[in-house]
PDB file of C-alpha atoms in Angstrom:
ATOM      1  CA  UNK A 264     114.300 132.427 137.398  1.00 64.00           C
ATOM      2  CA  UNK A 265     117.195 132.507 134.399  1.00 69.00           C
ATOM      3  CA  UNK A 266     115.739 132.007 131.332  1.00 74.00           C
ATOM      4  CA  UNK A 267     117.646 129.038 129.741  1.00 75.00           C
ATOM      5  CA  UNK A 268     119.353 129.751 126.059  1.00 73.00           C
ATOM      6  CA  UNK A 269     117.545 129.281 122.866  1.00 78.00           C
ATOM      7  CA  UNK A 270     118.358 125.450 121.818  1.00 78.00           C
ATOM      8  CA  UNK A 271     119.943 125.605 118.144  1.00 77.00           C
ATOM      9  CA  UNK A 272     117.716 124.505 115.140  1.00 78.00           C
ATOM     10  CA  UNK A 273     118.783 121.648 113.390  1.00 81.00           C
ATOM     11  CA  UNK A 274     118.744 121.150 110.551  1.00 79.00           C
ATOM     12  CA  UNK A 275     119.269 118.023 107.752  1.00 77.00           C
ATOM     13  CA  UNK A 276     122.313 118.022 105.663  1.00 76.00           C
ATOM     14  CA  UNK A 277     121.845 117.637 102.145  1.00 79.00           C
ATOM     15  CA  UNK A 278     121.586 114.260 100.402  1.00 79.00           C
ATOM     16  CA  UNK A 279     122.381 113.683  96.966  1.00 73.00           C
ATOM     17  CA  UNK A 280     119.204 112.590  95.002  1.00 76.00           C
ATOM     18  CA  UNK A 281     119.549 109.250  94.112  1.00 73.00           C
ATOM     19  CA  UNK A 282     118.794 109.488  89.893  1.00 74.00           C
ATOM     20  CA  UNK A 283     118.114 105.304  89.584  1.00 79.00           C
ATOM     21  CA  UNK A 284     116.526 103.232  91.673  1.00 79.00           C
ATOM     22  CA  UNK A 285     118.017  99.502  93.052  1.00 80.00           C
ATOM     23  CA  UNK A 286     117.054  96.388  91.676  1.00 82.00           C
ATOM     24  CA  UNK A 287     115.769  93.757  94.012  1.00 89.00           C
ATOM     25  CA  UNK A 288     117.342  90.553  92.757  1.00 91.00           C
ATOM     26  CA  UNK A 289     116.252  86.754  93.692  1.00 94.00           C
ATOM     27  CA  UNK A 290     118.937  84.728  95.484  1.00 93.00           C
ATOM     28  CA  UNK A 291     118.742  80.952  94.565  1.00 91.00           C
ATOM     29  CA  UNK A 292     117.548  80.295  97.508  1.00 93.00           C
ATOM     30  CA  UNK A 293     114.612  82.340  97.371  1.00 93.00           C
ATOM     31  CA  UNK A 294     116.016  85.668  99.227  1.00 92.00           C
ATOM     32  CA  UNK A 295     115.374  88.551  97.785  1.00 94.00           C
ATOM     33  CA  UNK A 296     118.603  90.977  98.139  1.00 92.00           C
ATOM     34  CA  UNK A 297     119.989  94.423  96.891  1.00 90.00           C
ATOM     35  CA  UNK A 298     123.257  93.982  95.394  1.00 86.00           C
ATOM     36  CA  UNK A 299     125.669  95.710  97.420  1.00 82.00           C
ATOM     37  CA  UNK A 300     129.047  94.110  96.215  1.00 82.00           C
ATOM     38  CA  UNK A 301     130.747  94.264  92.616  1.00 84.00           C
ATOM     39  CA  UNK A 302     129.686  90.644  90.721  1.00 87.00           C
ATOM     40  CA  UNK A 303     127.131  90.185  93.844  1.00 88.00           C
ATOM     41  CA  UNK A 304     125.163  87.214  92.463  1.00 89.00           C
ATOM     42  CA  UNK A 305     123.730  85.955  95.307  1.00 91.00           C
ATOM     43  CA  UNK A 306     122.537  87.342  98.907  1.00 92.00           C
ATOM     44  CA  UNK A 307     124.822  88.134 102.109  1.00 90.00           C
ATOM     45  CA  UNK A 308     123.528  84.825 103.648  1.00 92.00           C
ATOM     46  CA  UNK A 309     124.797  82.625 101.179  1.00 92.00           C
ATOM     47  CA  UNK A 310     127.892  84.362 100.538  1.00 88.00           C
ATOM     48  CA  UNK A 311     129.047  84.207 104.042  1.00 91.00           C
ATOM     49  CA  UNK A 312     127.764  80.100 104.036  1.00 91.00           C
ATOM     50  CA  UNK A 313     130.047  79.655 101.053  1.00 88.00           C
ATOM     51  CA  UNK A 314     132.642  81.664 102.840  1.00 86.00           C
ATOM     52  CA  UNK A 315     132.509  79.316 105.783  1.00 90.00           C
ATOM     53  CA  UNK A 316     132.839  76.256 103.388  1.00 88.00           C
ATOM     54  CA  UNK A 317     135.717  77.366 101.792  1.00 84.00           C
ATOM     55  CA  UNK A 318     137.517  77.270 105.305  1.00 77.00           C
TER      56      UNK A 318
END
């Protein structure tokens, strides 16, 4: 029988340490939400509804 090659170790790329941690804001409709856009003030669902409103 061949002997099949070694498989390659893998191995995990470096991350940068995150120094602060993310705040968990409230939405105003209860949500709670990570702010992930510039002057987020409320969560993804209710952005996209007022998105849809403004159409």
């Amino acid at each position: 029988m061949k002997k099949q090659p070694a498989k390659p170790v893998r191995v995990k790329p470096p991350y940068a340490p995150k120094l602060t941690k993310s705040a968990i804001l409230v939405c105003t409709c209860g949500v709670r939400y990570i702010k992930t856009r510039v002057d987020q003030v409320v969560c993804i669902t209710c952005l996209v509804q007022e998105r849809d409103l403004q159409k």
